[in-house]
């Protein structure tokens, strides 16, 4: 762990001359972890650099780029954050040309914590740490193996705990719409807890995460009720792979299905009549 | 046997005209389907389908133009992309995905319209009411 931290510091030092700032996380006073923009004028600040727990850096990067479109920035990103950055670029939320990626490979423990299938970066030129294999996701497998009635009971029980804090929506690196359907009273009822069953909030969010969820598990981590909502997203990600041959954040040139016009005969793979 | 409540979202340019054709030819089909006319089947967002279920519908139909015949050239491609995903999502949440039907009916296919409606109504009638399966305490 400390090894990776040292080599990450060195990597950031190397990148400093080419960029205006490097976005990473730092351990602030009191041991609190927060995103921080490191600057070459203050290299001593790198002492406070941290790598774990992770923070939703791509979202912070998007906000900085929005305010300073010309700034050349580097970002310390793990596999999931890199996928987040790539997806944002595809949806025109980031300027890819002004970006330098510093890839940070996850350790086995971190990957197991996130139940991550791809705990490594693929596009980053500068890489810190050794890439490792993905780990299986027992929770998703468990839900996938359930019968319909069991699934219904499982989700009903889980969503009963939801306090509708919108934390999962706010922290998600892929939730960047200016107008959010989840705030629309036509679709998500206000002033009612527990949520009515079926939960409109969670189903709409799962639907909107189609081909967008980068499996970073920030939503589950931030959830005060420990709802395993990423299970929905991961199950759908498999279908998207099967229907549209699209893997989130994997190939830079591939258009996401949302922006795609299906070719003749192609939509048949989705199982619709024709 | 209960009478299922089915909501049908019909695209203005093909399926709604198809329903007209079926009516003009005096074809018989079950009256359970309540038709809502929309400009394009691409208008039907997953939220609308979910809300329809939430309001207590037992089945939802989305009918549009055949691929390639869309009045807005690629509107129904959106339906073709999102509805299969929504079906899978319903299945993962423990809702029978057969409660949602997507089909393509053109303006000339009155007979197909009647068949599609008849088959879907029979299929939904065989299932228990949606509110009962979800144990929904109250619907608005």
mmCIF file of C-alpha atoms in Angstrom:
data_model
loop_
_atom_site.group_PDB
_atom_site.id
_atom_site.type_symbol
_atom_site.label_atom_id
_atom_site.label_comp_id
_atom_site.label_asym_id
_atom_site.label_seq_id
_atom_site.Cartn_x
_atom_site.Cartn_y
_atom_site.Cartn_z
ATOM 1 C CA UNK A 1 0.000 0.000 0.000
ATOM 2 C CA UNK A 2 2.682 2.508 1.001
ATOM 3 C CA UNK A 3 4.690 1.377 -2.017
ATOM 4 C CA UNK A 4 1.916 2.362 -4.343
ATOM 5 C CA UNK A 5 1.579 5.674 -2.555
ATOM 6 C CA UNK A 6 5.262 6.493 -3.065
ATOM 7 C CA UNK A 7 5.223 5.573 -6.752
ATOM 8 C CA UNK A 8 2.006 7.550 -7.215
ATOM 9 C CA UNK A 9 3.733 10.586 -5.702
ATOM 10 C CA UNK A 10 6.608 10.143 -8.122
ATOM 11 C CA UNK A 11 4.239 9.763 -11.059
ATOM 12 C CA UNK A 12 2.444 12.968 -10.091
ATOM 13 C CA UNK A 13 5.769 14.809 -9.770
ATOM 14 C CA UNK A 14 6.631 13.686 -13.307
ATOM 15 C CA UNK A 15 3.320 14.879 -14.713
ATOM 16 C CA UNK A 16 3.436 18.274 -12.968
ATOM 17 C CA UNK A 17 5.384 20.178 -15.727
ATOM 18 C CA UNK A 18 2.849 19.265 -18.416
ATOM 19 C CA UNK A 19 -0.361 20.099 -16.583
ATOM 20 C CA UNK A 20 -1.987 22.888 -14.580
ATOM 21 C CA UNK A 21 -3.080 20.599 -11.784
ATOM 22 C CA UNK A 22 -3.464 17.008 -10.711
ATOM 23 C CA UNK A 23 -6.724 15.837 -9.200
ATOM 24 C CA UNK A 24 -6.336 13.258 -6.487
ATOM 25 C CA UNK A 25 -7.462 12.632 -2.942
ATOM 26 C CA UNK A 26 -5.802 13.828 0.191
ATOM 27 C CA UNK A 27 -6.053 13.065 3.841
ATOM 28 C CA UNK A 28 -6.951 16.395 5.361
ATOM 29 C CA UNK A 29 -6.811 17.520 8.971
ATOM 30 C CA UNK A 30 -8.521 15.024 11.239
ATOM 31 C CA UNK A 31 -7.872 12.214 8.780
ATOM 32 C CA UNK A 32 -10.794 13.157 6.552
ATOM 33 C CA UNK A 33 -10.458 12.036 2.935
ATOM 34 C CA UNK A 34 -11.458 14.530 0.262
ATOM 35 C CA UNK A 35 -10.776 15.288 -3.406
ATOM 36 C CA UNK A 36 -7.953 17.771 -3.873
ATOM 37 C CA UNK A 37 -6.358 19.539 -6.816
ATOM 38 C CA UNK A 38 -2.579 19.327 -6.397
ATOM 39 C CA UNK A 39 -0.530 22.064 -7.976
ATOM 40 C CA UNK A 40 3.113 22.097 -9.030
ATOM 41 C CA UNK A 41 3.743 25.261 -6.991
ATOM 42 C CA UNK A 42 3.036 23.352 -3.805
ATOM 43 C CA UNK A 43 4.706 19.948 -4.181
ATOM 44 C CA UNK A 44 4.903 19.628 -0.387
ATOM 45 C CA UNK A 45 1.130 19.097 -0.364
ATOM 46 C CA UNK A 46 1.729 15.705 -1.922
ATOM 47 C CA UNK A 47 2.696 14.531 1.576
ATOM 48 C CA UNK A 48 -1.007 14.397 2.378
ATOM 49 C CA UNK A 49 -1.807 12.372 -0.780
ATOM 50 C CA UNK A 50 -3.976 9.346 -0.100
ATOM 51 C CA UNK A 51 -5.315 6.477 -2.201
ATOM 52 C CA UNK A 52 -7.988 4.792 -0.122
ATOM 53 C CA UNK A 53 -10.962 5.048 0.394
ATOM 54 C CA UNK A 54 -11.840 6.245 -3.084
ATOM 55 C CA UNK A 55 -13.770 9.398 -3.846
ATOM 56 C CA UNK A 56 -15.885 10.158 -6.933
ATOM 57 C CA UNK A 57 -13.145 12.071 -8.724
ATOM 58 C CA UNK A 58 -14.566 12.076 -12.297
ATOM 59 C CA UNK A 59 -17.542 14.094 -11.109
ATOM 60 C CA UNK A 60 -15.257 16.648 -9.458
ATOM 61 C CA UNK A 61 -13.177 16.761 -12.631
ATOM 62 C CA UNK A 62 -16.287 17.480 -14.684
ATOM 63 C CA UNK A 63 -17.182 20.408 -12.463
ATOM 64 C CA UNK A 64 -13.660 21.866 -12.622
ATOM 65 C CA UNK A 65 -13.549 21.476 -16.409
ATOM 66 C CA UNK A 66 -16.913 23.154 -16.742
ATOM 67 C CA UNK A 67 -15.596 26.226 -14.903
ATOM 68 C CA UNK A 68 -12.167 26.162 -16.596
ATOM 69 C CA UNK A 69 -12.561 24.566 -20.036
ATOM 70 C CA UNK A 70 -8.995 25.410 -21.109
ATOM 71 C CA UNK A 71 -7.224 23.994 -18.048
ATOM 72 C CA UNK A 72 -4.941 21.043 -18.670
ATOM 73 C CA UNK A 73 -5.618 18.600 -15.893
ATOM 74 C CA UNK A 74 -4.424 15.206 -14.807
ATOM 75 C CA UNK A 75 -6.520 12.827 -12.768
ATOM 76 C CA UNK A 76 -5.520 9.920 -10.584
ATOM 77 C CA UNK A 77 -7.957 7.231 -11.619
ATOM 78 C CA UNK A 78 -8.673 3.642 -10.798
ATOM 79 C CA UNK A 79 -10.226 1.286 -13.333
ATOM 80 C CA UNK A 80 -13.742 2.363 -12.472
ATOM 81 C CA UNK A 81 -12.917 6.058 -12.468
ATOM 82 C CA UNK A 82 -11.243 5.700 -15.830
ATOM 83 C CA UNK A 83 -14.364 4.075 -17.216
ATOM 84 C CA UNK A 84 -16.333 6.947 -15.692
ATOM 85 C CA UNK A 85 -14.136 9.493 -17.447
ATOM 86 C CA UNK A 86 -14.452 7.643 -20.767
ATOM 87 C CA UNK A 87 -18.247 7.474 -20.499
ATOM 88 C CA UNK A 88 -18.443 11.169 -19.625
ATOM 89 C CA UNK A 89 -16.301 11.948 -22.652
ATOM 90 C CA UNK A 90 -18.666 9.927 -24.857
ATOM 91 C CA UNK A 91 -21.611 11.908 -23.507
ATOM 92 C CA UNK A 92 -19.758 15.211 -24.176
ATOM 93 C CA UNK A 93 -19.261 16.045 -20.519
ATOM 94 C CA UNK A 94 -15.463 16.212 -20.595
ATOM 95 C CA UNK A 95 -12.766 17.485 -22.881
ATOM 96 C CA UNK A 96 -10.637 14.413 -23.473
ATOM 97 C CA UNK A 97 -7.757 16.331 -25.153
ATOM 98 C CA UNK A 98 -7.005 18.356 -22.041
ATOM 99 C CA UNK A 99 -6.781 15.289 -19.852
ATOM 100 C CA UNK A 100 -3.919 13.158 -18.629
ATOM 101 C CA UNK A 101 -4.820 9.912 -16.924
ATOM 102 C CA UNK A 102 -2.673 8.499 -14.140
ATOM 103 C CA UNK A 103 -3.832 4.910 -13.763
ATOM 104 C CA UNK A 104 -3.859 3.463 -10.270
ATOM 105 C CA UNK A 105 -4.277 -0.314 -10.130
ATOM 106 C CA UNK A 106 -6.345 -1.713 -7.298
ATOM 107 C CA UNK A 107 -5.119 -4.349 -4.875
ATOM 108 C CA UNK A 108 -6.877 -7.646 -4.265
ATOM 109 C CA UNK A 109 -8.487 -6.376 -1.036
ATOM 110 C CA UNK A 110 -9.819 -3.253 -2.721
ATOM 111 C CA UNK A 111 -11.208 -5.261 -5.638
ATOM 112 C CA UNK A 112 -12.932 -7.630 -3.242
ATOM 113 C CA UNK A 113 -14.402 -4.702 -1.329
ATOM 114 C CA UNK A 114 -15.929 -3.396 -4.568
ATOM 115 C CA UNK A 115 -16.708 -6.876 -5.968
ATOM 116 C CA UNK A 116 -15.001 -5.489 -9.067
ATOM 117 C CA UNK A 117 -14.669 -7.446 -12.306
ATOM 118 C CA UNK A 118 -12.154 -5.024 -13.838
ATOM 119 C CA UNK A 119 -9.970 -3.431 -11.134
ATOM 120 C CA UNK A 120 -7.393 -2.141 -13.625
ATOM 121 C CA UNK A 121 -7.021 0.744 -16.069
ATOM 122 C CA UNK A 122 -6.712 0.241 -19.814
ATOM 123 C CA UNK A 123 -6.379 3.686 -21.406
ATOM 124 C CA UNK A 124 -4.023 5.406 -18.960
ATOM 125 C CA UNK A 125 -0.486 5.944 -20.275
ATOM 126 C CA UNK A 126 1.050 6.369 -16.829
ATOM 127 C CA UNK A 127 0.375 3.390 -14.608
ATOM 128 C CA UNK A 128 1.029 2.889 -10.903
ATOM 129 C CA UNK A 129 0.877 -0.568 -9.335
ATOM 130 C CA UNK A 130 0.455 -4.024 -10.795
ATOM 131 C CA UNK A 131 -2.808 -4.887 -12.576
ATOM 132 C CA UNK A 132 -4.670 -7.830 -11.050
ATOM 133 C CA UNK A 133 -7.477 -10.094 -12.205
ATOM 134 C CA UNK A 134 -11.097 -9.239 -11.441
ATOM 135 C CA UNK A 135 -12.934 -10.922 -8.600
ATOM 136 C CA UNK A 136 -16.380 -12.586 -8.748
ATOM 137 C CA UNK A 137 -19.443 -10.770 -7.462
ATOM 138 C CA UNK A 138 -21.281 -13.081 -5.013
ATOM 139 C CA UNK A 139 -24.197 -10.709 -4.317
ATOM 140 C CA UNK A 140 -25.120 -10.307 -7.988
ATOM 141 C CA UNK A 141 -24.807 -14.044 -8.546
ATOM 142 C CA UNK A 142 -27.053 -14.683 -5.560
ATOM 143 C CA UNK A 143 -29.785 -12.367 -6.864
ATOM 144 C CA UNK A 144 -29.452 -13.692 -10.419
ATOM 145 C CA UNK A 145 -30.055 -17.242 -9.167
ATOM 146 C CA UNK A 146 -33.245 -16.303 -7.289
ATOM 147 C CA UNK A 147 -36.729 -17.152 -8.516
ATOM 148 C CA UNK A 148 -39.098 -14.346 -9.473
ATOM 149 C CA UNK A 149 -40.949 -14.391 -6.132
ATOM 150 C CA UNK A 150 -37.689 -14.412 -4.192
ATOM 151 C CA UNK A 151 -36.395 -11.462 -6.198
ATOM 152 C CA UNK A 152 -39.567 -9.543 -5.538
ATOM 153 C CA UNK A 153 -39.349 -10.211 -1.805
ATOM 154 C CA UNK A 154 -35.640 -9.401 -1.759
ATOM 155 C CA UNK A 155 -36.040 -5.997 -3.416
ATOM 156 C CA UNK A 156 -39.158 -5.153 -1.460
ATOM 157 C CA UNK A 157 -37.252 -5.806 1.750
ATOM 158 C CA UNK A 158 -34.239 -3.797 0.554
ATOM 159 C CA UNK A 159 -36.178 -0.796 -0.733
ATOM 160 C CA UNK A 160 -38.162 -0.671 2.488
ATOM 161 C CA UNK A 161 -35.050 0.758 4.144
ATOM 162 C CA UNK A 162 -34.568 3.493 1.535
ATOM 163 C CA UNK A 163 -34.918 6.949 3.066
ATOM 164 C CA UNK A 164 -34.814 8.631 -0.351
ATOM 165 C CA UNK A 165 -31.791 10.775 0.489
ATOM 166 C CA UNK A 166 -30.841 10.852 -3.217
ATOM 167 C CA UNK A 167 -27.262 10.112 -2.139
ATOM 168 C CA UNK A 168 -26.774 7.445 -4.799
ATOM 169 C CA UNK A 169 -27.941 9.850 -7.474
ATOM 170 C CA UNK A 170 -25.752 12.693 -6.242
ATOM 171 C CA UNK A 171 -22.555 10.703 -5.922
ATOM 172 C CA UNK A 172 -22.930 8.812 -9.201
ATOM 173 C CA UNK A 173 -20.290 9.897 -11.757
ATOM 174 C CA UNK A 174 -22.752 9.141 -14.551
ATOM 175 C CA UNK A 175 -25.675 11.189 -13.191
ATOM 176 C CA UNK A 176 -24.899 14.515 -14.799
ATOM 177 C CA UNK A 177 -28.240 15.557 -16.310
ATOM 178 C CA UNK A 178 -29.330 19.123 -15.612
ATOM 179 C CA UNK A 179 -32.937 18.066 -15.246
ATOM 180 C CA UNK A 180 -33.389 14.869 -13.275
ATOM 181 C CA UNK A 181 -36.425 12.640 -13.775
ATOM 182 C CA UNK A 182 -36.088 11.500 -10.184
ATOM 183 C CA UNK A 183 -37.054 14.993 -9.059
ATOM 184 C CA UNK A 184 -40.169 14.897 -11.202
ATOM 185 C CA UNK A 185 -43.246 14.402 -9.028
ATOM 186 C CA UNK A 186 -45.021 12.735 -11.923
ATOM 187 C CA UNK A 187 -42.741 9.755 -11.553
ATOM 188 C CA UNK A 188 -41.316 9.739 -8.046
ATOM 189 C CA UNK A 189 -43.852 10.465 -5.343
ATOM 190 C CA UNK A 190 -42.733 12.918 -2.724
ATOM 191 C CA UNK A 191 -43.388 12.838 0.997
ATOM 192 C CA UNK A 192 -43.892 9.120 1.354
ATOM 193 C CA UNK A 193 -41.778 6.682 3.295
ATOM 194 C CA UNK A 194 -41.297 3.807 2.937
ATOM 195 C CA UNK A 195 -41.515 4.043 -0.811
ATOM 196 C CA UNK A 196 -44.452 2.379 -2.469
ATOM 197 C CA UNK A 197 -43.779 -0.976 -4.051
ATOM 198 C CA UNK A 198 -42.606 -1.307 -6.838
ATOM 199 C CA UNK A 199 -40.114 1.428 -6.104
ATOM 200 C CA UNK A 200 -40.248 3.921 -8.947
ATOM 201 C CA UNK A 201 -37.144 5.712 -7.731
ATOM 202 C CA UNK A 202 -34.880 2.683 -7.906
ATOM 203 C CA UNK A 203 -36.318 1.209 -11.082
ATOM 204 C CA UNK A 204 -36.037 4.513 -12.955
ATOM 205 C CA UNK A 205 -32.491 4.935 -11.731
ATOM 206 C CA UNK A 206 -31.597 1.404 -12.772
ATOM 207 C CA UNK A 207 -33.066 2.067 -16.199
ATOM 208 C CA UNK A 208 -31.118 5.301 -16.573
ATOM 209 C CA UNK A 209 -27.906 3.517 -15.663
ATOM 210 C CA UNK A 210 -28.227 1.212 -18.652
ATOM 211 C CA UNK A 211 -24.926 1.142 -20.547
ATOM 212 C CA UNK A 212 -23.702 3.921 -18.278
ATOM 213 C CA UNK A 213 -22.969 2.299 -14.930
ATOM 214 C CA UNK A 214 -19.201 1.906 -14.617
ATOM 215 C CA UNK A 215 -19.455 -0.481 -11.651
ATOM 216 C CA UNK A 216 -17.620 1.820 -9.245
ATOM 217 C CA UNK A 217 -20.045 0.950 -6.425
ATOM 218 C CA UNK A 218 -19.976 4.520 -5.073
ATOM 219 C CA UNK A 219 -23.776 4.368 -4.761
ATOM 220 C CA UNK A 220 -23.731 1.336 -2.482
ATOM 221 C CA UNK A 221 -20.920 2.758 -0.418
ATOM 222 C CA UNK A 222 -22.658 6.064 0.149
ATOM 223 C CA UNK A 223 -26.053 4.497 0.874
ATOM 224 C CA UNK A 224 -26.989 4.913 4.552
ATOM 225 C CA UNK A 225 -29.353 1.939 4.268
ATOM 226 C CA UNK A 226 -26.850 -0.420 2.574
ATOM 227 C CA UNK A 227 -29.090 -1.180 -0.382
ATOM 228 C CA UNK A 228 -27.192 -3.321 -2.934
ATOM 229 C CA UNK A 229 -28.541 -1.344 -5.893
ATOM 230 C CA UNK A 230 -25.467 -1.962 -8.041
ATOM 231 C CA UNK A 231 -26.786 -5.502 -8.493
ATOM 232 C CA UNK A 232 -29.489 -4.150 -10.823
ATOM 233 C CA UNK A 233 -26.951 -2.191 -12.833
ATOM 234 C CA UNK A 234 -24.581 -5.121 -13.141
ATOM 235 C CA UNK A 235 -27.270 -7.534 -14.269
ATOM 236 C CA UNK A 236 -28.358 -5.049 -16.936
ATOM 237 C CA UNK A 237 -24.747 -4.467 -17.980
ATOM 238 C CA UNK A 238 -24.592 -8.163 -18.940
ATOM 239 C CA UNK A 239 -27.677 -7.781 -21.122
ATOM 240 C CA UNK A 240 -26.292 -4.674 -22.778
ATOM 241 C CA UNK A 241 -23.167 -6.634 -23.596
ATOM 242 C CA UNK A 242 -25.293 -9.379 -25.106
ATOM 243 C CA UNK A 243 -27.749 -7.117 -26.984
ATOM 244 C CA UNK A 244 -25.555 -4.277 -28.185
ATOM 245 C CA UNK A 245 -22.024 -5.733 -27.761
ATOM 246 C CA UNK A 246 -21.290 -2.678 -25.665
ATOM 247 C CA UNK A 247 -19.025 -2.698 -22.663
ATOM 248 C CA UNK A 248 -19.096 0.476 -20.613
ATOM 249 C CA UNK A 249 -15.886 2.476 -20.800
ATOM 250 C CA UNK A 250 -13.949 -0.203 -22.677
ATOM 251 C CA UNK A 251 -13.467 1.166 -26.199
ATOM 252 C CA UNK A 252 -12.975 4.886 -26.796
ATOM 253 C CA UNK A 253 -14.411 4.982 -30.330
ATOM 254 C CA UNK A 254 -17.480 2.822 -29.695
ATOM 255 C CA UNK A 255 -20.703 4.817 -29.474
ATOM 256 C CA UNK A 256 -22.954 4.045 -26.495
ATOM 257 C CA UNK A 257 -26.278 2.379 -27.413
ATOM 258 C CA UNK A 258 -28.206 5.503 -26.392
ATOM 259 C CA UNK A 259 -26.673 7.414 -29.296
ATOM 260 C CA UNK A 260 -26.850 4.549 -31.742
ATOM 261 C CA UNK A 261 -29.215 4.020 -34.639
ATOM 262 C CA UNK A 262 -29.589 0.277 -34.967
ATOM 263 C CA UNK A 263 -28.687 -1.167 -38.335
ATOM 264 C CA UNK A 264 -31.133 -3.280 -40.291
ATOM 265 C CA UNK A 265 -31.466 -6.638 -38.577
ATOM 266 C CA UNK A 266 -29.349 -5.575 -35.633
ATOM 267 C CA UNK A 267 -32.248 -4.949 -33.274
ATOM 268 C CA UNK A 268 -33.308 -8.558 -33.655
ATOM 269 C CA UNK A 269 -30.659 -9.437 -31.112
ATOM 270 C CA UNK A 270 -32.763 -7.651 -28.509
ATOM 271 C CA UNK A 271 -35.401 -10.355 -28.968
ATOM 272 C CA UNK A 272 -38.155 -8.164 -30.442
ATOM 273 C CA UNK A 273 -40.565 -9.353 -33.130
ATOM 274 C CA UNK A 274 -39.956 -8.033 -36.634
ATOM 275 C CA UNK B 1 -62.162 -14.504 -13.813
ATOM 276 C CA UNK B 2 -61.178 -10.881 -13.422
ATOM 277 C CA UNK B 3 -61.103 -8.319 -16.192
ATOM 278 C CA UNK B 4 -57.510 -7.195 -16.671
ATOM 279 C CA UNK B 5 -56.721 -3.524 -17.107
ATOM 280 C CA UNK B 6 -54.388 -3.042 -20.043
ATOM 281 C CA UNK B 7 -52.977 0.230 -21.292
ATOM 282 C CA UNK B 8 -51.888 0.403 -24.912
ATOM 283 C CA UNK B 9 -49.554 3.147 -26.085
ATOM 284 C CA UNK B 10 -50.110 3.470 -29.820
ATOM 285 C CA UNK B 11 -48.036 5.501 -32.200
ATOM 286 C CA UNK B 12 -50.106 8.046 -34.088
ATOM 287 C CA UNK B 13 -48.818 7.237 -37.555
ATOM 288 C CA UNK B 14 -48.975 3.455 -37.784
ATOM 289 C CA UNK B 15 -50.521 1.579 -34.889
ATOM 290 C CA UNK B 16 -53.305 4.072 -34.165
ATOM 291 C CA UNK B 17 -54.222 4.013 -37.835
ATOM 292 C CA UNK B 18 -53.974 0.242 -37.644
ATOM 293 C CA UNK B 19 -56.527 0.314 -34.834
ATOM 294 C CA UNK B 20 -58.714 2.483 -37.071
ATOM 295 C CA UNK B 21 -58.382 -0.027 -39.888
ATOM 296 C CA UNK B 22 -59.393 -2.825 -37.536
ATOM 297 C CA UNK B 23 -62.387 -0.787 -36.433
ATOM 298 C CA UNK B 24 -63.456 0.061 -39.954
ATOM 299 C CA UNK B 25 -63.244 -3.587 -40.952
ATOM 300 C CA UNK B 26 -65.411 -4.334 -37.874
ATOM 301 C CA UNK B 27 -62.973 -6.819 -36.467
ATOM 302 C CA UNK B 28 -63.679 -8.115 -32.990
ATOM 303 C CA UNK B 29 -61.126 -7.759 -30.222
ATOM 304 C CA UNK B 30 -61.348 -7.629 -26.413
ATOM 305 C CA UNK B 31 -62.231 -4.228 -24.905
ATOM 306 C CA UNK B 32 -59.702 -4.464 -22.052
ATOM 307 C CA UNK B 33 -57.081 -2.394 -23.815
ATOM 308 C CA UNK B 34 -57.365 1.327 -23.124
ATOM 309 C CA UNK B 35 -55.648 3.129 -25.937
ATOM 310 C CA UNK B 36 -53.453 6.182 -25.461
ATOM 311 C CA UNK B 37 -52.325 7.863 -28.638
ATOM 312 C CA UNK B 38 -48.767 9.172 -28.670
ATOM 313 C CA UNK B 39 -46.871 10.977 -31.442
ATOM 314 C CA UNK B 40 -44.266 8.238 -31.660
ATOM 315 C CA UNK B 41 -43.527 5.009 -29.819
ATOM 316 C CA UNK B 42 -40.152 6.585 -29.021
ATOM 317 C CA UNK B 43 -42.047 8.917 -26.703
ATOM 318 C CA UNK B 44 -42.768 6.075 -24.315
ATOM 319 C CA UNK B 45 -40.024 6.387 -21.786
ATOM 320 C CA UNK B 46 -39.468 3.586 -19.278
ATOM 321 C CA UNK B 47 -40.741 5.947 -16.575
ATOM 322 C CA UNK B 48 -44.142 6.080 -18.256
ATOM 323 C CA UNK B 49 -44.376 2.293 -18.397
ATOM 324 C CA UNK B 50 -43.334 1.961 -14.761
ATOM 325 C CA UNK B 51 -45.808 4.618 -13.697
ATOM 326 C CA UNK B 52 -48.563 2.825 -15.595
ATOM 327 C CA UNK B 53 -47.800 -0.345 -13.645
ATOM 328 C CA UNK B 54 -47.572 1.661 -10.454
ATOM 329 C CA UNK B 55 -51.058 3.035 -11.078
ATOM 330 C CA UNK B 56 -52.362 -0.498 -11.155
ATOM 331 C CA UNK B 57 -52.342 -1.582 -14.803
ATOM 332 C CA UNK B 58 -52.078 -5.327 -15.269
ATOM 333 C CA UNK B 59 -50.416 -5.094 -18.638
ATOM 334 C CA UNK B 60 -48.828 -2.474 -20.871
ATOM 335 C CA UNK B 61 -48.558 -2.578 -24.641
ATOM 336 C CA UNK B 62 -46.318 -0.401 -26.743
ATOM 337 C CA UNK B 63 -47.139 -0.536 -30.422
ATOM 338 C CA UNK B 64 -45.156 1.324 -33.049
ATOM 339 C CA UNK B 65 -44.293 1.411 -36.720
ATOM 340 C CA UNK B 66 -42.138 -1.307 -38.201
ATOM 341 C CA UNK B 67 -38.425 -0.570 -38.077
ATOM 342 C CA UNK B 68 -37.635 1.597 -41.079
ATOM 343 C CA UNK B 69 -41.196 2.928 -41.410
ATOM 344 C CA UNK B 70 -41.050 5.455 -38.579
ATOM 345 C CA UNK B 71 -42.565 8.843 -39.379
ATOM 346 C CA UNK B 72 -39.589 10.416 -37.600
ATOM 347 C CA UNK B 73 -37.183 7.983 -39.294
ATOM 348 C CA UNK B 74 -35.487 6.653 -36.126
ATOM 349 C CA UNK B 75 -38.018 7.229 -33.352
ATOM 350 C CA UNK B 76 -38.925 3.581 -33.000
ATOM 351 C CA UNK B 77 -35.252 2.629 -32.794
ATOM 352 C CA UNK B 78 -35.376 4.108 -29.317
ATOM 353 C CA UNK B 79 -38.269 1.827 -28.439
ATOM 354 C CA UNK B 80 -36.416 -1.112 -29.943
ATOM 355 C CA UNK B 81 -33.397 -0.343 -27.776
ATOM 356 C CA UNK B 82 -34.957 0.559 -24.448
ATOM 357 C CA UNK B 83 -37.969 -1.727 -24.128
ATOM 358 C CA UNK B 84 -36.025 -5.033 -24.163
ATOM 359 C CA UNK B 85 -33.782 -3.608 -21.425
ATOM 360 C CA UNK B 86 -36.833 -2.547 -19.420
ATOM 361 C CA UNK B 87 -38.233 -6.053 -19.807
ATOM 362 C CA UNK B 88 -35.050 -7.506 -18.336
ATOM 363 C CA UNK B 89 -35.143 -4.967 -15.515
ATOM 364 C CA UNK B 90 -38.728 -5.932 -14.664
ATOM 365 C CA UNK B 91 -37.628 -9.553 -14.578
ATOM 366 C CA UNK B 92 -34.725 -8.738 -12.247
ATOM 367 C CA UNK B 93 -37.071 -6.864 -9.924
ATOM 368 C CA UNK B 94 -39.409 -9.828 -9.699
ATOM 369 C CA UNK B 95 -42.103 -8.585 -12.083
ATOM 370 C CA UNK B 96 -43.210 -10.874 -14.898
ATOM 371 C CA UNK B 97 -41.791 -9.284 -18.047
ATOM 372 C CA UNK B 98 -44.629 -10.769 -20.099
ATOM 373 C CA UNK B 99 -46.796 -7.999 -18.672
ATOM 374 C CA UNK B 100 -45.073 -5.624 -21.065
ATOM 375 C CA UNK B 101 -45.541 -6.225 -24.781
ATOM 376 C CA UNK B 102 -43.847 -4.479 -27.668
ATOM 377 C CA UNK B 103 -44.957 -5.018 -31.211
ATOM 378 C CA UNK B 104 -44.931 -3.335 -34.578
ATOM 379 C CA UNK B 105 -48.264 -2.710 -36.301
ATOM 380 C CA UNK B 106 -48.534 -0.691 -39.495
ATOM 381 C CA UNK B 107 -51.553 1.334 -40.631
ATOM 382 C CA UNK B 108 -52.674 -1.426 -43.005
ATOM 383 C CA UNK B 109 -52.414 -4.256 -40.506
ATOM 384 C CA UNK B 110 -55.858 -4.088 -38.902
ATOM 385 C CA UNK B 111 -55.973 -7.832 -38.663
ATOM 386 C CA UNK B 112 -52.602 -8.010 -36.932
ATOM 387 C CA UNK B 113 -53.763 -5.345 -34.486
ATOM 388 C CA UNK B 114 -56.793 -7.407 -33.521
ATOM 389 C CA UNK B 115 -54.678 -10.557 -33.153
ATOM 390 C CA UNK B 116 -52.014 -8.827 -31.072
ATOM 391 C CA UNK B 117 -54.599 -7.340 -28.709
ATOM 392 C CA UNK B 118 -56.494 -10.619 -28.430
ATOM 393 C CA UNK B 119 -53.406 -12.666 -27.662
ATOM 394 C CA UNK B 120 -52.063 -10.186 -25.146
ATOM 395 C CA UNK B 121 -55.381 -9.929 -23.320
ATOM 396 C CA UNK B 122 -55.580 -13.713 -23.076
ATOM 397 C CA UNK B 123 -52.032 -13.831 -21.781
ATOM 398 C CA UNK B 124 -52.697 -11.199 -19.110
ATOM 399 C CA UNK B 125 -56.012 -12.785 -18.102
ATOM 400 C CA UNK B 126 -54.150 -15.957 -17.235
ATOM 401 C CA UNK B 127 -51.996 -14.041 -14.736
ATOM 402 C CA UNK B 128 -53.140 -12.825 -11.320
ATOM 403 C CA UNK B 129 -53.857 -9.080 -10.981
ATOM 404 C CA UNK B 130 -50.683 -7.005 -10.820
ATOM 405 C CA UNK B 131 -51.590 -5.234 -7.579
ATOM 406 C CA UNK B 132 -52.135 -8.606 -5.955
ATOM 407 C CA UNK B 133 -48.791 -10.064 -7.035
ATOM 408 C CA UNK B 134 -46.927 -6.977 -5.867
ATOM 409 C CA UNK B 135 -48.925 -6.843 -2.615
ATOM 410 C CA UNK B 136 -49.488 -3.163 -3.264
ATOM 411 C CA UNK B 137 -51.401 -1.890 -0.238
ATOM 412 C CA UNK B 138 -52.940 1.049 -2.034
ATOM 413 C CA UNK B 139 -53.014 2.561 -5.436
ATOM 414 C CA UNK B 140 -54.006 6.084 -6.122
#
